[in-house]
Coordinates of C-alpha atoms and ligand atoms in Angstrom, one line a residue:
X1 CA 90.9 103.5 132.8
X2 CA 90.9 104.3 136.5
X3 CA 93.5 102.4 138.8
X4 CA 94.2 100.0 136.3
X5 CA 90.9 98.3 135.7
X6 CA 88.6 98.9 132.8
X7 CA 85.3 100.4 133.0
X8 CA 82.2 100.6 130.7
X9 CA 79.4 102.8 130.7
X10 CA 75.9 101.6 129.4
X11 CA 73.6 104.2 128.5
X12 CA 70.2 102.9 127.7
X13 CA 69.3 99.6 130.0
X14 CA 66.0 98.6 128.0
X15 CA 65.9 95.6 125.7
X16 CA 69.1 95.6 124.4
X17 CA 71.2 97.5 127.4
X18 CA 70.3 95.0 129.8
X19 CA 70.9 91.9 127.5
X20 CA 73.9 93.3 127.0
X21 CA 75.1 94.1 130.6
X22 CA 73.8 90.2 131.3
X23 CA 75.7 88.7 128.4
X24 CA 78.8 91.1 129.6
X25 CA 78.3 89.7 133.1
X26 CA 78.3 86.2 132.1
X27 CA 81.4 86.4 130.1
X28 CA 83.4 88.5 132.8
X29 CA 84.5 91.0 130.1
X30 CA 85.2 94.1 132.3
X31 CA 85.9 94.9 136.0
X32 CA 83.4 97.8 136.1
X33 CA 80.2 98.1 134.4
X34 CA 78.1 101.5 135.3
X35 CA 74.3 101.6 134.1
X36 CA 72.8 104.4 133.1
X37 CA 69.3 105.4 132.0
X38 CA 66.7 108.2 131.8
X39 CA 64.5 105.8 133.9
X40 CA 66.4 105.1 136.9
X41 CA 64.5 102.9 138.3
X42 CA 65.1 100.8 136.1
X43 CA 69.0 100.8 135.8
X44 CA 68.4 100.8 139.7
X45 CA 66.3 97.6 139.5
X46 CA 69.0 96.2 137.0
X47 CA 72.0 96.7 138.8
X48 CA 70.5 94.7 141.8
X49 CA 69.4 92.3 139.8
X50 CA 72.6 91.9 137.9
X51 CA 74.7 91.7 141.3
X52 CA 72.6 88.8 142.4
X53 CA 74.1 86.6 139.6
X54 CA 77.6 87.8 140.4
X55 CA 78.1 84.7 142.7
X56 CA 77.6 82.7 139.9
X57 CA 79.7 84.7 137.2
X58 CA 83.3 83.5 135.8
X59 CA 84.9 86.6 137.4
X60 CA 83.9 89.5 139.7
X61 CA 82.4 92.9 138.1
X62 CA 81.6 95.7 139.8
X63 CA 78.2 96.8 138.8
X64 CA 76.2 100.3 139.9
X65 CA 73.3 102.3 138.5
X66 CA 75.0 106.0 138.2
X67 CA 75.3 108.9 136.3
X68 CA 77.2 110.9 133.4
X69 CA 79.7 111.7 136.1
X70 CA 80.9 107.9 135.9
X71 CA 81.9 108.3 132.3
X72 CA 84.6 110.1 133.2
X73 CA 86.8 107.4 134.0
X74 CA 85.3 105.1 131.3
X75 CA 87.2 103.3 128.6
X76 CA 84.2 102.2 126.9
X77 CA 80.4 103.8 126.8
X78 CA 78.2 101.6 125.1
X79 CA 75.0 103.5 124.1
X80 CA 71.9 101.7 123.5
X81 CA 69.6 104.5 124.6
X82 CA 66.8 105.5 122.4
X83 CA 63.2 104.5 120.5
X84 CA 63.2 101.1 119.3
X85 CA 61.0 100.0 115.8
X86 CA 57.4 99.4 116.5
X87 CA 55.8 96.7 113.9
X88 CA 56.4 98.1 110.3
X89 CA 58.8 100.6 111.0
X90 CA 62.2 100.9 109.5
X91 CA 64.9 101.9 111.5
X92 CA 65.4 105.3 109.3
X93 CA 62.1 106.1 110.7
X94 CA 63.6 106.5 113.8
X95 CA 66.3 109.1 112.8
X96 CA 64.2 112.4 114.2
X97 CA 63.4 111.0 117.9
X98 CA 66.8 109.3 118.5
X99 CA 69.2 112.2 117.2
X100 CA 67.7 114.6 119.6
X101 CA 68.4 112.2 122.6
X102 CA 71.5 111.6 121.2
X103 CA 72.3 115.3 121.2
X104 CA 71.8 115.4 124.8
X105 CA 73.5 111.9 125.8
X106 CA 76.9 112.5 123.9
X107 CA 77.0 116.1 125.3
X108 CA 76.8 115.1 128.7
X109 CA 79.3 111.9 128.3
X110 CA 81.7 114.9 126.8
X111 CA 80.9 116.8 129.7
X112 CA 82.1 114.3 132.3
X113 CA 85.8 115.0 130.8
X114 CA 85.2 111.1 128.9
X115 CA 88.2 110.2 126.6
X116 CA 87.5 106.7 125.4
X117 CA 85.9 105.1 122.6
X118 CA 82.4 105.2 121.8
X119 CA 80.5 102.1 120.6
X120 CA 77.0 103.0 119.3
X121 CA 73.9 100.3 118.9
X122 CA 70.8 102.7 118.4
X123 CA 69.2 103.0 115.3
X124 CA 69.4 104.1 112.7
X125 CA 72.8 103.0 114.0
X126 CA 75.4 104.3 111.3
X127 CA 74.0 107.8 111.2
X128 CA 73.9 108.1 115.0
X129 CA 77.4 106.7 114.9
X130 CA 78.0 109.8 112.5
X131 CA 76.2 111.9 115.0
X132 CA 78.1 110.7 118.0
X133 CA 81.5 111.5 116.3
X134 CA 80.3 115.0 115.3
X135 CA 78.8 115.9 118.5
X136 CA 81.8 114.5 120.3
X137 CA 84.4 115.9 118.6
X138 CA 86.5 112.4 119.4
X139 CA 89.3 111.0 116.2
X140 CA 87.1 108.9 114.0
X141 CA 88.4 105.6 115.2
X142 CA 87.1 106.2 118.4
X143 CA 83.8 106.3 117.5
X144 CA 82.3 102.5 116.6
X145 CA 79.2 101.7 115.2
X146 CA 78.1 98.0 115.6
X147 CA 76.9 98.4 111.9
X148 CA 76.2 95.1 110.1
X149 CA 77.9 92.8 113.2
X150 CA 74.3 91.4 113.5
X151 CA 73.4 91.1 110.1
X152 CA 76.8 89.2 109.3
X153 CA 76.0 87.1 112.2
X154 CA 72.6 86.2 111.1
X155 CA 74.3 85.7 107.6
X156 CA 76.7 83.1 109.0
X157 CA 74.3 81.3 111.1
X158 CA 72.0 81.0 108.0
X159 CA 74.5 79.7 105.5
X160 CA 75.7 77.3 108.3
X161 CA 72.6 75.9 108.6
X162 CA 72.2 75.5 104.8
X163 CA 75.5 73.9 104.2
X164 CA 75.4 72.2 107.4
X165 CA 78.3 73.9 109.0
X166 CA 79.2 75.4 112.1
X167 CA 78.5 79.1 111.5
X168 CA 81.9 79.9 113.2
X169 CA 83.6 78.7 110.2
X170 CA 81.5 80.7 107.6
X171 CA 83.6 83.5 106.2
X172 CA 80.8 85.9 105.1
X173 CA 80.3 89.5 105.2
X174 CA 76.9 91.9 105.1
X175 CA 77.9 95.1 104.4
X176 CA 76.5 98.9 103.6
X177 CA 73.6 100.3 105.8
X178 CA 72.3 98.5 109.0
X179 CA 68.8 98.3 107.2
X180 CA 67.4 97.9 104.2
X181 CA 69.6 98.6 101.5
X182 CA 72.4 96.5 102.8
X183 CA 74.0 93.8 100.8
X184 CA 75.6 90.2 100.8
X185 CA 79.6 90.2 99.7
X186 CA 79.2 86.9 97.8
X187 CA 82.1 87.5 95.9
X188 CA 84.0 87.0 99.3
X189 CA 81.8 84.2 101.2
X190 CA 83.6 81.1 101.6
X191 CA 83.4 77.9 103.9
X192 CA 86.6 76.4 105.2
X193 CA 88.1 78.4 102.1
X194 CA 85.6 77.2 99.5
X195 CA 83.7 79.8 98.0
X196 CA 79.9 79.6 98.7
X197 CA 79.6 80.5 94.9
X198 CA 81.5 77.5 93.5
X199 CA 79.9 75.2 95.9
X200 CA 76.2 76.1 94.6
X201 CA 77.8 75.7 91.1
X202 CA 79.7 72.6 91.4
X203 CA 76.8 70.5 93.9
X204 CA 73.7 69.6 93.0
X205 CA 71.9 69.8 96.0
X206 CA 72.6 73.8 96.4
X207 CA 70.7 76.4 94.3
X208 CA 71.3 79.9 93.6
X209 CA 67.5 80.9 94.8
X210 CA 68.0 79.7 97.9
X211 CA 70.8 81.9 98.6
X212 CA 69.0 84.7 97.6
X213 CA 66.4 83.5 100.0
X214 CA 68.9 83.3 102.8
X215 CA 70.3 86.9 102.1
X216 CA 66.3 88.3 102.0
X217 CA 65.8 86.6 105.4
X218 CA 69.2 88.0 106.7
X219 CA 67.8 91.6 105.6
X220 CA 64.1 91.3 107.2
X221 CA 64.9 89.7 110.3
X222 CA 64.3 92.0 112.8
X223 CA 60.8 92.6 111.0
X224 CA 60.0 89.0 111.4
X225 CA 61.5 88.9 115.1
X226 CA 59.7 92.3 116.1
X227 CA 56.0 90.9 114.7
X228 CA 56.2 87.9 116.8
X229 CA 58.1 89.5 120.1
X230 CA 58.3 93.4 119.8
X231 CA 61.9 93.6 119.9
X232 CA 65.6 92.1 119.1
X233 CA 68.0 92.1 121.7
X234 CA 69.8 89.2 122.3
X235 CA 71.9 88.8 119.1
X236 CA 72.8 92.6 119.0
X237 CA 73.8 92.2 122.8
X238 CA 76.1 89.3 122.1
X239 CA 77.6 91.2 118.8
X240 CA 78.3 94.2 121.5
X241 CA 80.1 92.2 123.8
X242 CA 81.9 90.4 121.1
X243 CA 83.0 94.1 119.8
X244 CA 83.8 94.9 123.7
X245 CA 86.2 92.4 124.1
X246 CA 87.8 93.1 120.7
X247 CA 88.5 96.6 122.1
X248 CA 89.4 95.9 125.5
X249 CA 91.3 92.8 125.3
X250 CA 93.4 94.6 122.0
X251 CA 92.2 91.5 119.8
X252 CA 92.8 93.1 116.4
X253 CA 89.5 91.1 115.2
X254 CA 87.9 91.1 112.0
X255 CA 84.3 92.4 112.9
X256 CA 81.8 94.6 110.5
X257 CA 81.3 97.5 111.9
X258 CA 79.9 101.2 111.0
X259 CA 83.2 103.2 110.4
X260 CA 83.8 106.3 108.9
X261 CA 85.0 106.0 105.2
X262 CA 87.4 108.4 103.9
X263 CA 88.0 107.4 100.3
X264 CA 87.8 103.4 101.1
X265 CA 85.1 101.9 98.9
X266 CA 84.8 105.5 96.7
X267 CA 82.8 107.0 99.7
X268 CA 83.6 110.0 101.6
X269 CA 82.3 111.4 104.8
X270 CA 79.8 108.7 105.8
X271 CA 79.9 106.1 108.7
X272 CA 78.6 102.6 107.3
X273 CA 78.8 98.7 107.7
X274 CA 82.3 97.3 106.5
X275 CA 84.9 95.0 107.7
X276 CA 87.6 96.5 110.0
X277 CA 90.3 95.3 112.6
X278 CA 89.2 96.2 115.7
X279 CA 91.4 96.9 118.8
X280 CA 92.2 99.2 122.1
X281 CA 92.7 101.9 119.6
X282 CA 89.3 101.3 118.2
X283 CA 89.1 100.8 114.3
X284 CA 92.5 100.3 113.7
X285 CA 92.0 99.7 109.7
X286 CA 89.3 99.3 107.8
X287 CA 89.8 96.3 104.9
X288 CA 88.6 97.2 101.6
X289 CA 87.3 94.2 99.7
X290 CA 87.7 93.8 96.1
X291 CA 83.9 94.2 95.3
X292 CA 82.2 92.9 92.3
X293 CA 80.7 95.8 89.9
X294 CA 77.3 95.0 91.2
X295 CA 78.3 95.0 94.6
X296 CA 80.3 98.2 94.5
X297 CA 76.9 99.5 92.7
X298 CA 74.6 98.5 95.7
X299 CA 77.2 99.8 98.3
X300 CA 77.0 102.9 96.8
X301 CA 73.4 103.0 96.7
X302 CA 73.4 102.2 100.2
X303 CA 75.5 105.0 100.9
X304 CA 73.7 107.3 99.2
X305 CA 70.6 106.4 101.1
X306 CA 72.3 106.9 104.4
X307 CA 73.5 110.3 103.0
X308 CA 70.0 111.4 101.8
X309 CA 68.4 110.6 105.6
X310 CA 71.2 112.6 107.1
X311 CA 71.5 115.6 105.2
X312 CA 69.0 117.6 106.7
X313 CA 70.8 117.3 110.1
X314 CA 74.0 118.0 108.6
X315 CA 73.3 120.0 105.8
X316 CA 76.4 121.9 105.3
X317 CA 78.9 118.9 106.1
X318 CA 77.9 116.0 104.0
X319 CA 79.2 115.7 100.8
X320 CA 77.1 114.4 97.5
Ligands
NAD1 N1 72.1 98.0 116.1 C1 71.5 96.9 115.8 O1 72.0 95.6 115.2 C2 70.2 97.3 116.9 C3 69.7 95.6 117.3 C4 68.5 96.1 118.1 C5 67.9 97.2 118.4 N2 68.7 98.2 118.1 C6 68.4 99.7 118.7 O2 68.7 99.9 120.0 C7 67.7 100.9 120.7 C8 67.3 100.1 121.7 O3 66.4 99.3 121.9 P1 65.5 98.7 123.0 O4 64.6 97.8 122.2 O5 66.4 98.3 124.1 O6 64.7 99.9 123.3 P2 63.9 100.2 124.8 O7 62.9 100.8 124.4 O8 63.4 98.6 125.5 O9 65.4 100.6 125.4 C9 65.7 102.4 125.3 C10 65.8 103.1 126.5 O10 66.6 104.0 126.0 C11 66.1 104.8 127.4 N3 66.4 106.1 127.0 C12 65.7 107.1 126.1 N4 66.0 108.1 126.0 C13 67.1 108.2 127.0 C14 68.1 109.3 127.1 N5 68.0 110.6 126.5 N6 68.8 108.8 128.2 C15 68.9 108.1 128.6 N7 68.2 107.0 128.4 C16 67.3 107.1 127.7 C17 64.9 104.4 127.6 O11 64.8 104.9 129.1 C18 65.0 102.9 127.7 O12 65.3 102.0 129.2 C19 66.7 101.2 119.3 O13 67.0 102.3 118.9 C20 66.8 99.7 118.7 O14 66.4 100.0 117.4 C21 69.9 97.9 117.4

């Protein structure tokens, strides 16, 4: 923080990054927002365009296109740079391209003298969050991945539609990899304090098969959207703004993020999606839910899949 104002540096002003910048401006979350991209013209154009919206914004924001030296005084560096999924591609398929990009980005951010919090959204997000933690040398609490924040939002939205209840009153988590092995935590899904599992048992109009279909639609949502419009960006952008607010405004909010596990959920040395309390210090605390045997096994499988993909990159460091 310089001169008592919040500064967010955004690296990558593609679909996700520019949607995030737009949502940030609309919600008046930070005093300063600097846009950085390999494609300087794109970030310059975005800064110009966004500045023209300032007369309509809820509060003033200084927005400019910049370079890595601007990260020195940033409270938060948000990374949305890198390749996105093409139709048919999984998130894990992006690992080689994006790992290289991250090595370069994170070293340049750290060379500026940055000493804040990283928030990573680029896929595969769990692995790239781990890489950011390794490359930066920052404490684990100050490196956060967007994890399953979007999957959890999709889950809450679809459950809200099914039970005809405001999605904000649906409490349910998707945990694990942000990707094909993620899982729903049915054992802790509730609406206004009533368990979703009990609702389905007690009321004939609700069916177990419908719940299973809801989860499949959550898990595969990105594929369905990419088939139709080539990329997904509004949902994740709003999720990143929610996380930014939780951090900058010291909210102690419970959000499903990619967090470093050191024994929680019986996992070690991995970043993966779990509910956690997020505030100005980053990840204050991981919430360890009491999972069923089946959920625990699925979570362990998800963690193993991530570890296998990570192994070639951090060979001597990833524990079995
Ligand atoms: N975590 C999530 O839930 C979630 C959701 C949607 C998309 N994503 C991911 O976000 C990432 C970005 O997606 P997108 O659709 O915005 O892609 P995009 O191609 O529109 O934008 C990527 C941007 O990164 C920039 N870039 C590339 N290499 C760079 C470098 N070395 N330094 C600085 N900038 C660089 C490009 O110039 C481009 O502007 C992808 O990895 C995508 O899979 C994550």
